[in-house]
Every structure is written in C-alpha cells, then in structure tokens.
C-alpha cells in the first residue's frame, strides 16, 4: 500500500511537469538536423528540376505523337474508304452484268463460274411495298463446299428483307446478313433498270475478301457500319456475326452528328480508358468508317521512355544524394557535436568533450562554447553549494535576480511538522547518533515536500516548516500541501517498519497545515538574509500542528484550507479551538485520505488512521499546550 501511494504521487509530479522530464531526457535530439536539411534541399532541387524536365519532355513528345497518330488515323480511314468504294464498285459492275445474263436465261453454273465471292444473285421488282422476285441464282459450288443450303440463304434474305425496300426509292443498300450464320456475309442492293422498268439487284457476298482490308494493322482498329449503325465489317469476327448495333457509342454519335461527314475525336470509355478516333461517311450506302486506337497502346513507347528517364533520374539522384551526404557530413559534424554538447549542458552536464575541428566560424564558436561551459560549471558548483543551505528553487531565483529585497503578498499553504516526544527519544542517543537519525528522517520528509512542488522554508530542530504557493509552482498549492502530509504519513509507516525490525521504537509525528495570506521575501540583516514567509496564517499553522497530540491525530488542517480542497480529501471535523490572539473559534479537521485513493487498506475513518499509526487516545492530556502559555484551548 505504501509503495503504491508513493508511486501515485511520483506519477502526479511526472504528469504535472512534462516539460522538465523532456529536457532531462539524455536521448533528446533535434527534430530536423542541419545535415538532413542540406540533403533534403539538394534532393528537393534535384527532384523538382528532373521532374520538370521529364514532365515537359513527355508532354511535348506526347503532343507531337498525338498529332502524328491523328494524321495516321485520317489517312488509314481514307485508304479504307477508297478500298471499300472500289470493292463495292467492282462488285456492282459484276453483279449488274450477271443480272443481265440471269434475266436472259443463262444458267447458274455459268453465272458464278468467274466470281466466287457472290453467293446469291436476285432481280426484284416493286409490288405493293414489297419486293417481288423475278429471277434468282445460287452459287451452288460455294454452297456445297461450305456445307450451306439454299434455305440458309433464304433465311438471311428473310431476316433483312425490310432493309432493302428503300432500294426502289433510288437508294443503294449495303448491310450485314451474317446473324444466323457461322461465317460472315454481307448484302448489296441497288436500283436496276430493265427494259425501262425500275427493278433492283440484290446480291449476297462472302465477307472474307473485304474483311482483309479491316484486319488490325499495327495499333489501330477500323470497322464499317451501315446506315442503321450496325457493324458490317470488323476485325472481331464475333461482332460481325452478331451484327452489333453501335448507336450508343461515342464515335458513332460523333459521326452521326457531324455535318461534314468526317472528323476526329478523343473520348473516354466507361472503364476509364481513353481512345483517339477518326470517322468518315462513305457512299454508296451511307456507310460509316471508324478507326480507333487506345491511348494506352498509342503512347506505350512514350511511357516506356518516361520510365527509362525516371530510372536514369533515380540513379543520378542516388549518386547525387550520396555525394551530398558525405559533403554535408563534413559541414554538419562539428555542428552536431556542438549541439550534443549544448544538450548535455542543458541537463546539467558541463564536462566539455569537444575540441575545435576547423579554423572557420564554427571552430571559433566551439572555442567560445567551451569557455562558456567552464563558466557555467563554476556557477553550478556555487549554486549546488548554495542549494544545500537554501532551497534550490530559491537559490535559482536569487542567482537569476528574480528575488528582490523586501517582501510581497502571497496566498500560500503552510505546513509545520515535528516528531512527537523527540526530547525523550534523544536522551538515549549520542550527539552523532541524533544528527545521523535526524538527517535520515528529514531526508525522507523533505523528499515528500519536493515531490509535491513545495519549498522547505526552514528546519527548527526536528521540526520542518514548508510552503506551497509562496513562489511560482505547479498545480494547486492547497492540494499539494496535503498530498505532502499524506506522503509523510506513508513514508513514516514504511520507516517505522524497518525500525521495529531493528528492535527500535516507532516514531510518531504531527502535521499542521493552514492556507491564507502571507508576506514572502528576504528577511534578515544587511550581512545575512533568509527567504521566508511571515503572517498570521503561519502562526495558525504552528498552533494547529501542536493540536495533534491532544486530538490523537497526525494531520490537521484549518477551515480555510479545508474550503480550498473540499471534495478531494476525506476529513473529520474536530472540536473547535480558541487560539491565542484570535477572538473567533477556529475549526480544524483531521485528514483521513484522498477520495480517489483506491489502494487496498486505505483508511476511511479517523479510527482506522489511529489504528494504522498506533495512536492511543490519552485522556490525561491537557487541553492547553503548557500551563505557562495558553496557545490554544479546546472547546467542549
């Protein structure tokens, strides 16, 4: 329980003073060393310059490449358009001759003897918004070789018959009729004048020959759509056989909305991929030729060049940083040593382990720093010697000139504590043993004051006077003062356990605390000064301390102090007292412990405190401190 309580107060000090803990950490290092700054600046300049160069080179190369790709797309579209026109012109001429021969009664074998691309030839007339067949012929040789029947041809015609009605309005129709087949076919229908009558010729052709024109060449992909936006020719055979409608695709929309029938476009697909396209309208048949290429493929070499440039830049960057690192090290090493020495000085280590390495400004700075360190070491020795006779905090303030002659009004918490029955106890000690005992005891008590940010004002034999708030401190002075008294209780219990084991009598002590206005300052003569606090609040604290014996307690506090810490500590109100020099009765309270102390066995009542400390109530104790001087009187 005692150890847990001590750890509680030690943790309290640690939490209240994080800055001091950080400064006292020997591992404290600069957040951004100068060597890192030099390397970082060099790296930033190098990366920025190379990034700009690579970025600009890539950008201009890409712009130039994009122009060339668009030019190639247009040229390729023009070439395919010429090839398609030429092919259709030839097939139209041949089929016109074949239609004339068919109408004259020439047999199918002779008709298809010199043209293996045409699979079917039919001549039609218009009849009540429908096509009336006059004569037809099948390429039987092709059908047999490809395991096709006339029924297959009829199915193709039936599925596409409505498309051909516009031929009687003077239009030429070209469309895909492959949907029900395993191999691609397309049909051409165009007006045909027979003996002055309007007729139409419809032919079905194999797509293999013309599809060679649309085979993927390089990185571009070209395809042909009819006036209903359905694929007629495409490098992907599955798309040709399924007659996919491309009305909703971006290139087709651009083609249909174009007023001049040709142009270029850059667009983004739903998967996020960008394409560059070119389109052109082709007659006959109001066909559309579209050529597209993926930017990812088109700019692949650009990206490869960019990657190679980045790799070269990384290699150059690594070499540059390596050289700069070693160069920066020669500059920053003396500065880093000086910084480490400064940190050691900041935590009180004034031993100089550095020497000037150069004859420049850094060397001169190091030399003067060594001299400064020696001066600080001498000052610290004086301060340390001074601090043994004066509180270290006061010594520090005196050396820095923060404490002026005279006094100033403060509101402080004052504590008086002494050993019960010390005169009787010291009768069995030699003077050397008394001093040794007191030094050990007072060390334990002073440690409690220091841990709670208090100042030991003076030693009065076995008694201690301490204050909180007379000088700038951390936390609530009232709470800190009572915390110190509780620590003294716990420490004394632990100390007594050791004394009992050694066969010695336990020690009892009493603590009296008050909170109020005081005058704090240097008091004394011109030849000797002492920092202390005086005032009525100090006198009352002394009177309260002497009440511990008749009240059979170890820690008593005044009503003014109780009001400052109400709700923090468990207390028990004692009988009122009349103090010499005070007209009004004074209330005092015995401190039991903290409300938030969850240590097993922590006392909750005054009876438990007395039992824990071994305090026995003596009914024979007078209600006056002495018969000669009535410093207090307990009122029943």
XYZ file of C-alpha atoms in Angstrom:
636
model
C 0.000 0.000 0.000
C 2.816 2.385 0.915
C 4.708 1.782 -2.313
C 1.542 2.242 -4.372
C 0.853 5.544 -2.650
C 4.359 6.798 -3.270
C 4.075 5.815 -6.934
C 0.788 7.721 -7.082
C 2.450 10.986 -6.002
C 5.527 10.366 -8.171
C 3.250 9.851 -11.174
C 1.419 13.049 -10.186
C 4.637 15.037 -10.395
C 5.542 13.389 -13.701
C 2.179 14.367 -15.228
C 2.367 17.922 -13.897
C 5.863 18.555 -15.220
C 6.189 17.024 -18.720
C 8.487 19.792 -19.947
C 11.076 19.144 -17.258
C 11.010 15.420 -17.996
C 11.631 16.055 -21.676
C 14.547 18.401 -21.058
C 16.101 15.888 -18.671
C 15.947 13.103 -21.242
C 19.520 12.416 -22.452
C 18.134 10.960 -25.661
C 16.656 14.334 -26.673
C 17.670 15.019 -30.277
C 16.882 17.816 -32.769
C 13.752 17.303 -34.826
C 15.409 18.220 -38.129
C 19.252 18.128 -38.131
C 21.154 20.540 -40.374
C 22.685 17.606 -42.252
C 19.196 16.404 -43.093
C 18.282 19.932 -44.220
C 21.242 20.125 -46.601
C 20.482 16.714 -48.068
C 16.745 17.449 -48.220
C 17.215 20.791 -50.002
C 19.557 19.188 -52.522
C 17.124 16.316 -53.027
C 14.184 18.705 -53.435
C 16.004 20.853 -56.009
C 17.167 17.782 -57.932
C 13.737 16.133 -57.892
C 11.978 19.361 -58.884
C 14.322 20.066 -61.792
C 14.342 16.499 -63.119
C 10.568 16.209 -62.705
C 10.041 19.407 -64.698
C 12.443 18.253 -67.445
C 10.925 14.764 -67.688
C 7.400 16.165 -67.469
C 7.935 18.771 -70.205
C 9.767 16.305 -72.459
C 6.971 13.754 -72.033
C 4.290 16.388 -72.615
C 5.758 17.751 -75.854
C 6.627 14.279 -77.110
C 3.053 13.197 -76.395
C 1.575 16.219 -78.178
C 3.760 15.531 -81.206
C 2.895 11.841 -81.130
C -0.824 12.616 -80.807
C -0.698 14.803 -83.925
C 1.033 12.026 -85.854
C -1.449 9.424 -84.630
C -4.395 11.573 -85.696
C -2.835 12.104 -89.112
C -2.292 8.360 -89.479
C -5.854 7.690 -88.356
C -7.229 10.016 -91.015
C -5.000 8.526 -93.694
C -5.929 4.997 -92.714
C -9.633 5.890 -92.749
C -9.258 7.450 -96.212
C -7.420 4.403 -97.534
C -10.041 2.000 -96.192
C -12.808 4.207 -97.607
C -11.195 4.079 -101.066
C -10.779 0.308 -100.792
C -14.420 -0.129 -99.758
C -15.660 2.129 -102.589
C -13.518 0.295 -105.087
C -14.686 -3.110 -103.880
C -18.345 -2.123 -103.981
C -17.942 -0.539 -107.428
C -16.400 -3.708 -108.791
C -18.996 -5.975 -107.219
C -21.787 -3.717 -108.502
C -20.418 -3.799 -112.028
C -20.009 -7.565 -111.982
C -23.402 -8.188 -110.425
C -25.077 -5.861 -112.978
C -23.642 -7.924 -115.820
C -24.633 -11.142 -114.057
C -28.196 -9.824 -113.547
C -28.493 -9.098 -117.249
C -27.319 -12.623 -118.105
C -29.624 -14.120 -115.468
C -32.628 -12.400 -116.982
C -31.604 -13.766 -120.369
C -31.738 -17.289 -119.009
C -28.047 -18.058 -118.508
C -27.554 -20.966 -116.037
C -26.215 -20.548 -112.506
C -23.078 -22.562 -113.251
C -22.058 -20.155 -115.983
C -23.025 -17.079 -113.955
C -20.787 -17.912 -110.969
C -18.000 -19.502 -112.947
C -15.740 -16.418 -112.803
C -16.822 -14.858 -109.458
C -16.620 -16.974 -106.329
C -17.398 -14.059 -103.890
C -21.066 -13.709 -104.894
C -23.139 -16.414 -103.206
C -26.608 -15.285 -104.298
C -27.973 -13.071 -107.060
C -31.593 -11.936 -107.337
C -33.502 -9.482 -109.505
C -36.607 -7.922 -107.942
C -39.439 -5.641 -108.888
C -41.595 -3.482 -106.594
C -45.065 -4.749 -105.816
C -47.298 -3.159 -103.200
C -44.475 -2.002 -100.919
C -42.733 -5.336 -101.170
C -40.035 -6.942 -103.278
C -41.304 -9.257 -105.979
C -38.694 -11.770 -107.125
C -38.168 -12.066 -110.877
C -35.170 -14.317 -111.163
C -32.586 -15.677 -108.710
C -29.462 -17.819 -108.768
C -27.320 -19.547 -106.144
C -23.594 -20.206 -106.208
C -24.067 -23.950 -105.794
C -20.371 -24.679 -105.845
C -19.755 -22.397 -102.830
C -22.792 -23.775 -101.006
C -21.641 -27.350 -101.385
C -18.039 -26.618 -100.440
C -19.130 -24.691 -97.290
C -21.969 -27.039 -96.340
C -24.612 -24.391 -96.891
C -28.067 -24.770 -98.388
C -30.386 -22.534 -100.325
C -32.520 -22.459 -97.169
C -29.652 -20.728 -95.330
C -29.563 -18.048 -97.995
C -33.322 -17.606 -97.811
C -33.097 -17.182 -94.034
C -30.537 -14.397 -94.496
C -32.829 -12.706 -97.009
C -35.893 -13.085 -94.830
C -34.203 -11.516 -91.789
C -33.041 -8.498 -93.816
C -35.779 -8.089 -96.414
C -37.265 -4.939 -94.901
C -33.883 -3.213 -95.109
C -33.920 -3.465 -98.906
C -37.308 -1.748 -99.593
C -35.652 1.678 -99.832
C -33.798 0.490 -102.918
C -36.916 1.314 -105.000
C -36.541 4.933 -103.814
C -33.207 5.144 -105.559
C -31.004 4.270 -102.581
C -28.190 1.780 -102.519
C -28.296 -0.573 -99.529
C -25.292 -2.354 -98.030
C -25.812 -4.359 -94.838
C -24.601 -7.312 -92.800
C -26.609 -10.536 -93.135
C -24.411 -12.854 -91.015
C -26.538 -13.125 -87.918
C -27.721 -16.700 -88.414
C -24.503 -17.998 -89.964
C -21.135 -19.279 -88.797
C -19.260 -17.324 -91.458
C -19.748 -13.637 -92.345
C -21.808 -12.431 -95.325
C -22.962 -9.017 -96.451
C -25.597 -7.946 -98.982
C -25.729 -5.181 -101.581
C -28.993 -3.939 -103.095
C -29.102 -1.206 -105.727
C -31.570 0.077 -108.352
C -31.504 -1.663 -111.751
C -33.316 -0.519 -114.876
C -34.583 -3.352 -117.018
C -36.250 -2.520 -120.318
C -37.174 0.918 -118.931
C -38.687 -0.531 -115.754
C -37.382 0.125 -112.250
C -36.020 -3.042 -110.697
C -33.456 -3.927 -108.087
C -30.496 -6.249 -107.918
C -29.699 -7.902 -104.589
C -26.543 -9.899 -104.098
C -25.120 -11.707 -101.071
C -21.342 -11.891 -100.914
C -18.748 -13.534 -98.743
C -17.088 -11.119 -96.344
C -13.686 -12.855 -96.227
C -12.126 -10.866 -99.042
C -13.118 -7.396 -97.905
C -12.549 -8.255 -94.258
C -8.846 -8.429 -95.061
C -8.994 -4.663 -95.519
C -10.256 -4.363 -91.904
C -7.745 -6.708 -90.353
C -5.973 -4.996 -87.480
C -2.944 -3.196 -88.816
C -0.477 -2.101 -86.177
C -2.147 -0.449 -83.198
C -5.279 0.872 -84.957
C -8.634 -0.834 -85.332
C -11.078 0.025 -88.165
C -14.664 -1.055 -88.749
C -17.578 -0.232 -91.056
C -21.214 0.367 -90.061
C -24.334 0.627 -92.205
C -26.842 3.466 -92.160
C -28.572 1.786 -89.193
C -25.312 1.877 -87.207
C -24.883 -1.909 -87.293
C -21.484 -3.463 -87.839
C -20.846 -4.681 -91.367
C -17.095 -5.279 -91.224
C -14.927 -5.508 -88.108
C -11.626 -7.193 -87.137
C -13.518 -9.060 -84.401
C -15.428 -11.865 -86.152
C -17.851 -12.299 -83.209
C -19.018 -8.699 -83.579
C -19.585 -9.202 -87.324
C -21.640 -12.369 -86.836
C -23.777 -10.813 -84.094
C -24.472 -7.612 -86.091
C -23.898 -5.400 -83.028
C -25.604 -2.009 -83.090
C -23.209 0.806 -82.149
C -25.720 3.670 -81.984
C -24.884 4.495 -78.344
C -21.106 4.501 -78.754
C -19.325 7.846 -78.676
C -17.564 7.616 -82.088
C -20.840 6.693 -83.840
C -22.669 9.556 -82.114
C -19.983 11.958 -83.303
C -20.201 10.529 -86.838
C -23.994 10.921 -86.954
C -23.853 14.476 -85.595
C -21.104 15.593 -87.973
C -22.265 17.960 -90.679
C -19.289 17.319 -92.962
C -19.205 13.541 -92.603
C -15.656 13.209 -91.281
C -13.564 14.260 -88.325
C -11.501 13.255 -85.284
C -12.349 12.621 -81.640
C -10.695 11.847 -78.304
C -13.049 10.128 -75.885
C -13.179 8.122 -72.675
C -14.820 4.723 -72.329
C -16.778 3.637 -69.247
C -13.761 1.650 -67.997
C -11.747 4.870 -67.864
C -9.593 4.129 -70.918
C -9.042 6.925 -73.474
C -9.184 6.444 -77.253
C -8.334 8.540 -80.304
C -10.669 8.054 -83.257
C -11.275 9.197 -86.835
C -14.510 8.740 -88.812
C -15.763 9.217 -92.381
C -19.012 8.800 -94.289
C -18.767 6.609 -97.395
C -21.165 6.292 -100.311
C -22.802 4.272 -101.683
C -24.964 3.037 -98.834
C -24.372 5.952 -96.441
C -21.820 3.801 -94.660
C -19.543 4.920 -91.872
C -15.883 4.004 -91.440
C -14.427 4.469 -87.967
C -10.793 3.967 -86.969
C -9.813 3.983 -83.277
C -6.684 3.417 -81.229
C -6.202 3.145 -77.463
C -4.042 5.887 -75.966
C -2.571 3.294 -73.657
C -1.242 1.417 -76.673
C -0.520 4.510 -78.768
C 1.539 6.133 -76.032
C 3.118 2.919 -74.779
C 6.534 3.852 -76.109
C 6.215 7.325 -74.607
C 5.515 5.745 -71.240
C 8.479 3.398 -71.732
C 10.733 6.371 -72.457
C 9.315 8.119 -69.399
C 10.048 5.068 -67.242
C 13.597 4.883 -68.562
C 14.080 8.601 -67.868
C 12.751 8.147 -64.327
C 15.099 5.196 -63.788
C 18.037 7.280 -65.007
C 16.900 10.127 -62.759
C 16.716 7.775 -59.747
C 20.255 6.543 -60.413
C 21.523 10.116 -60.798
C 19.558 11.128 -57.700
C 21.104 8.339 -55.632
C 24.609 9.304 -56.716
C 23.942 12.999 -56.024
C 22.472 12.314 -52.582
C 25.382 10.006 -51.719
C 27.923 12.685 -52.638
C 25.907 15.402 -50.901
C 25.521 13.257 -47.765
C 29.263 12.861 -47.282
C 29.868 16.521 -48.132
C 27.152 17.649 -45.701
C 28.606 15.371 -43.044
C 31.911 17.270 -43.114
C 29.979 20.509 -42.565
C 27.433 19.280 -40.033
C 29.644 17.016 -37.899
C 31.180 19.897 -35.866
C 27.717 21.480 -35.526
C 26.208 18.178 -34.359
C 28.951 17.766 -31.759
C 28.296 21.317 -30.594
C 24.567 20.564 -30.421
C 25.157 17.410 -28.367
C 27.372 19.374 -26.002
C 24.640 22.038 -25.707
C 22.064 19.368 -24.814
C 24.382 17.929 -22.174
C 24.841 21.409 -20.720
C 21.039 21.934 -20.704
C 20.647 18.875 -18.427
C 23.470 19.938 -16.133
C 26.477 18.092 -17.601
C 29.153 20.756 -18.036
C 32.017 18.423 -18.907
C 33.273 19.554 -22.318
C 34.267 16.654 -24.591
C 34.649 18.650 -27.819
C 37.544 20.455 -29.485
C 37.539 22.938 -32.404
C 37.996 20.968 -35.669
C 38.204 23.897 -38.092
C 39.518 27.440 -38.170
C 36.314 28.937 -39.509
C 33.281 30.435 -37.728
C 32.204 27.029 -36.392
C 35.650 26.479 -34.852
C 35.529 29.927 -33.222
C 32.012 29.193 -31.921
C 33.184 25.860 -30.455
C 36.123 27.509 -28.696
C 33.897 30.123 -27.064
C 31.326 27.474 -26.163
C 33.996 25.539 -24.254
C 34.842 28.684 -22.301
C 31.161 29.270 -21.586
C 30.755 25.669 -20.373
C 33.611 26.087 -17.903
C 31.992 29.269 -16.582
C 28.637 27.516 -16.201
C 30.328 24.624 -14.403
C 31.798 27.015 -11.850
C 28.406 28.731 -11.457
C 26.689 25.350 -10.966
C 29.150 24.401 -8.244
C 28.325 27.637 -6.422
C 24.609 27.038 -6.961
C 24.889 23.439 -5.696
C 26.773 24.525 -2.577
C 24.305 27.364 -2.077
C 21.371 24.987 -2.546
C 22.482 22.813 0.337
C 21.818 25.708 2.722
C 18.987 27.382 0.820
C 16.096 25.767 -1.043
C 17.282 25.010 -4.652
C 14.332 26.879 -6.165
C 15.073 29.945 -4.047
C 18.778 29.620 -4.846
C 17.983 29.562 -8.571
C 15.783 32.642 -8.270
C 18.377 34.502 -6.243
C 21.112 33.705 -8.797
C 18.905 34.873 -11.669
C 17.873 38.033 -9.804
C 14.172 37.085 -9.582
C 14.047 37.517 -5.788
C 14.237 41.142 -4.709
C 14.917 42.612 -1.280
C 11.777 43.120 0.747
C 8.578 41.107 0.626
C 5.437 40.636 -1.448
C 1.970 39.446 -0.526
C 1.110 35.875 -1.492
C -1.606 33.340 -0.742
C 0.150 30.175 0.353
C -0.281 26.873 2.136
C 1.955 26.446 5.183
C 2.915 23.146 6.815
C 4.540 22.552 10.220
C 5.606 19.052 11.239
C 7.708 17.659 14.052
C 8.478 14.421 15.882
C 6.356 13.567 18.928
C 8.453 13.028 22.073
C 11.756 13.856 20.408
C 13.326 15.112 23.677
C 12.631 11.797 25.391
C 13.757 9.897 22.311
C 17.061 11.772 22.028
C 18.070 11.107 25.647
C 19.263 7.630 24.677
C 21.261 8.915 21.639
C 24.739 10.352 21.403
C 25.022 13.676 19.550
C 26.403 11.848 16.492
C 23.510 9.378 16.509
C 20.988 12.199 16.884
C 22.411 14.020 13.853
C 22.509 10.794 11.825
C 18.920 9.954 12.797
C 17.653 13.464 12.042
C 19.413 13.571 8.662
C 17.783 10.301 7.636
C 14.344 11.327 8.908
C 14.474 14.839 7.481
C 15.656 13.500 4.098
C 12.509 11.368 3.881
C 10.253 14.268 4.850
C 11.944 16.794 2.515
C 11.583 14.327 -0.344
C 7.800 14.417 0.220
C 7.841 18.223 0.015
C 9.930 18.205 -3.165
C 7.739 15.603 -4.886
C 4.691 17.811 -4.358
C 6.416 21.014 -5.624
C 6.793 22.594 -2.185
C 9.647 24.589 -0.625
C 11.245 23.779 2.734
C 11.320 27.126 4.477
C 13.444 26.113 7.474
C 14.390 23.369 9.904
C 13.657 24.015 13.576
C 15.434 21.170 15.330
C 13.315 18.116 14.495
C 10.556 20.325 13.049
C 10.078 21.341 9.418
C 8.332 24.387 8.023
C 7.346 24.143 4.324
C 5.261 26.275 1.975
C 3.378 25.936 -1.310
C 2.491 28.983 -3.396
C 4.998 31.403 -1.894
C 6.961 31.045 -5.140
C 5.668 30.073 -8.609
C 4.798 26.357 -8.546
C 2.866 23.697 -10.430
C -0.670 22.631 -9.526
C -2.932 23.617 -6.624
C -0.806 24.676 -3.601
C -3.527 23.648 -1.117
C -3.890 20.159 -2.593
C -0.136 19.748 -2.950
C 0.436 20.621 0.712
C -1.990 17.964 1.974
C -0.551 15.471 -0.527
C 2.857 16.091 1.057
C 1.469 15.448 4.552
C -0.132 12.177 3.381
C 3.148 11.147 1.792
C 4.919 11.858 5.069
C 2.427 9.548 6.802
C 3.047 6.718 4.321
C 6.823 7.184 4.353
C 6.904 7.193 8.171
C 4.891 3.942 8.305
C 7.454 2.329 5.995
C 10.341 3.793 8.029
C 8.832 2.539 11.293
C 8.507 -0.980 9.909
C 12.275 -1.044 9.446
C 12.863 0.422 12.951
C 10.619 -2.202 14.554
C 12.524 -4.957 12.721
C 15.757 -3.460 14.144
C 14.266 -3.537 17.661
C 13.718 0.216 17.945
C 10.650 2.202 18.942
C 8.450 3.622 16.159
C 8.387 7.371 15.591
C 5.243 9.487 15.667
C 4.852 12.867 14.061
C 2.268 15.592 13.745
C 1.477 17.851 10.774
C -0.446 21.130 10.920
C -1.477 22.970 7.744
C -3.136 26.301 7.054
C -3.919 28.312 3.913
C -4.009 32.090 3.776
C -2.264 35.407 3.021
C 1.422 35.734 3.902
C 4.299 38.076 3.215
C 7.062 36.239 1.317
C 10.503 37.701 0.870
C 14.074 38.048 2.086
C 14.226 38.851 5.761
C 17.319 39.432 7.903
C 20.194 41.841 8.266
C 22.432 43.501 5.716
C 25.032 40.786 6.228
C 22.697 37.759 6.200
C 19.314 37.269 4.512
C 16.826 34.435 4.621
C 13.856 33.803 2.332
C 10.795 33.012 4.449
C 7.094 33.719 4.884
C 5.513 35.501 7.848
C 1.993 36.346 8.859
C -0.977 35.271 10.918
C -1.557 32.254 8.626
C 1.906 30.955 9.543
C 1.250 31.317 13.274
C -2.063 29.465 12.998
C -0.399 26.579 11.129
C 2.089 26.264 14.005
C -0.725 26.243 16.581
C -2.670 23.608 14.591
C 0.392 21.351 14.436
C 0.608 21.284 18.265
C -3.054 20.096 18.446
C -2.209 16.656 17.051
C -1.233 15.330 20.493
C -4.458 16.195 22.378
C -6.612 15.241 19.367
C -4.680 11.959 18.891
C -4.169 12.698 15.158
C -1.230 13.058 12.801
C -2.535 15.561 10.172
C -4.746 18.549 10.995
C -5.824 21.335 8.649
C -7.566 24.654 9.151
C -11.035 25.582 7.941
C -9.565 27.953 5.313
C -7.502 25.122 3.854
C -10.447 22.708 4.003
C -12.529 25.097 1.855
C -9.815 25.021 -0.841
C -9.783 21.199 -1.125
C -13.354 20.261 -0.209
C -14.397 17.133 -2.122
C -10.794 15.993 -2.703
C -9.843 14.683 0.735
C -11.689 12.652 3.358
C -11.651 14.654 6.597
C -13.250 14.511 10.045
C -14.193 17.705 11.876
C -12.648 18.029 15.333
C -13.801 20.093 18.330
C -13.462 23.851 17.809
C -10.490 25.584 19.365
C -9.766 29.015 20.706
C -6.324 30.199 19.604
C -4.312 32.836 21.395
C -4.660 36.148 19.537
C -7.899 35.043 17.769
C -11.269 36.216 19.005
C -13.286 33.730 16.969
C -13.330 29.977 17.456
C -11.356 28.039 14.850
C -12.464 24.810 13.176
C -9.871 22.136 12.474
C -10.160 18.912 10.514
C -8.261 15.640 10.706
C -7.186 14.367 7.261
C -8.067 10.706 6.653
C -7.012 10.322 2.990
C -7.986 11.067 -0.613
C -11.382 10.180 -2.044
C -9.729 8.851 -5.222
C -7.242 6.626 -3.350
C -8.306 3.082 -4.278
C -5.316 1.433 -2.625
C -6.439 -1.707 -0.742
C -6.467 -0.984 3.002
C -6.563 2.816 2.592
C -8.196 4.272 5.781
C -11.687 5.755 5.501
C -12.175 6.899 9.117
C -10.092 8.566 11.832
C -10.309 5.382 13.902
C -8.687 3.443 11.076
C -5.923 6.068 10.825
C -5.232 5.811 14.552
C -5.149 2.039 14.326
C -2.810 2.118 11.349
C -0.433 4.571 13.068
C -0.691 3.021 16.534
C -2.031 6.228 18.134
C -3.670 5.704 21.534
C -6.013 8.399 22.943
C -4.657 9.702 26.232
C -7.471 11.175 28.332
C -4.946 12.744 30.696
C -3.552 15.098 28.050
C -4.301 18.730 28.981
C -6.340 20.947 26.730
C -3.524 23.543 26.897
C -0.139 23.322 25.269
C 1.575 24.340 28.551
C 0.407 25.680 31.839
C 2.512 28.800 31.405
C 1.433 29.805 27.925
C -2.063 29.035 26.702
C -1.501 28.918 22.928
C -4.808 27.141 22.337
C -7.827 25.898 24.164
C -10.074 23.014 23.081
C -13.723 23.962 23.488
C -16.028 21.118 24.614
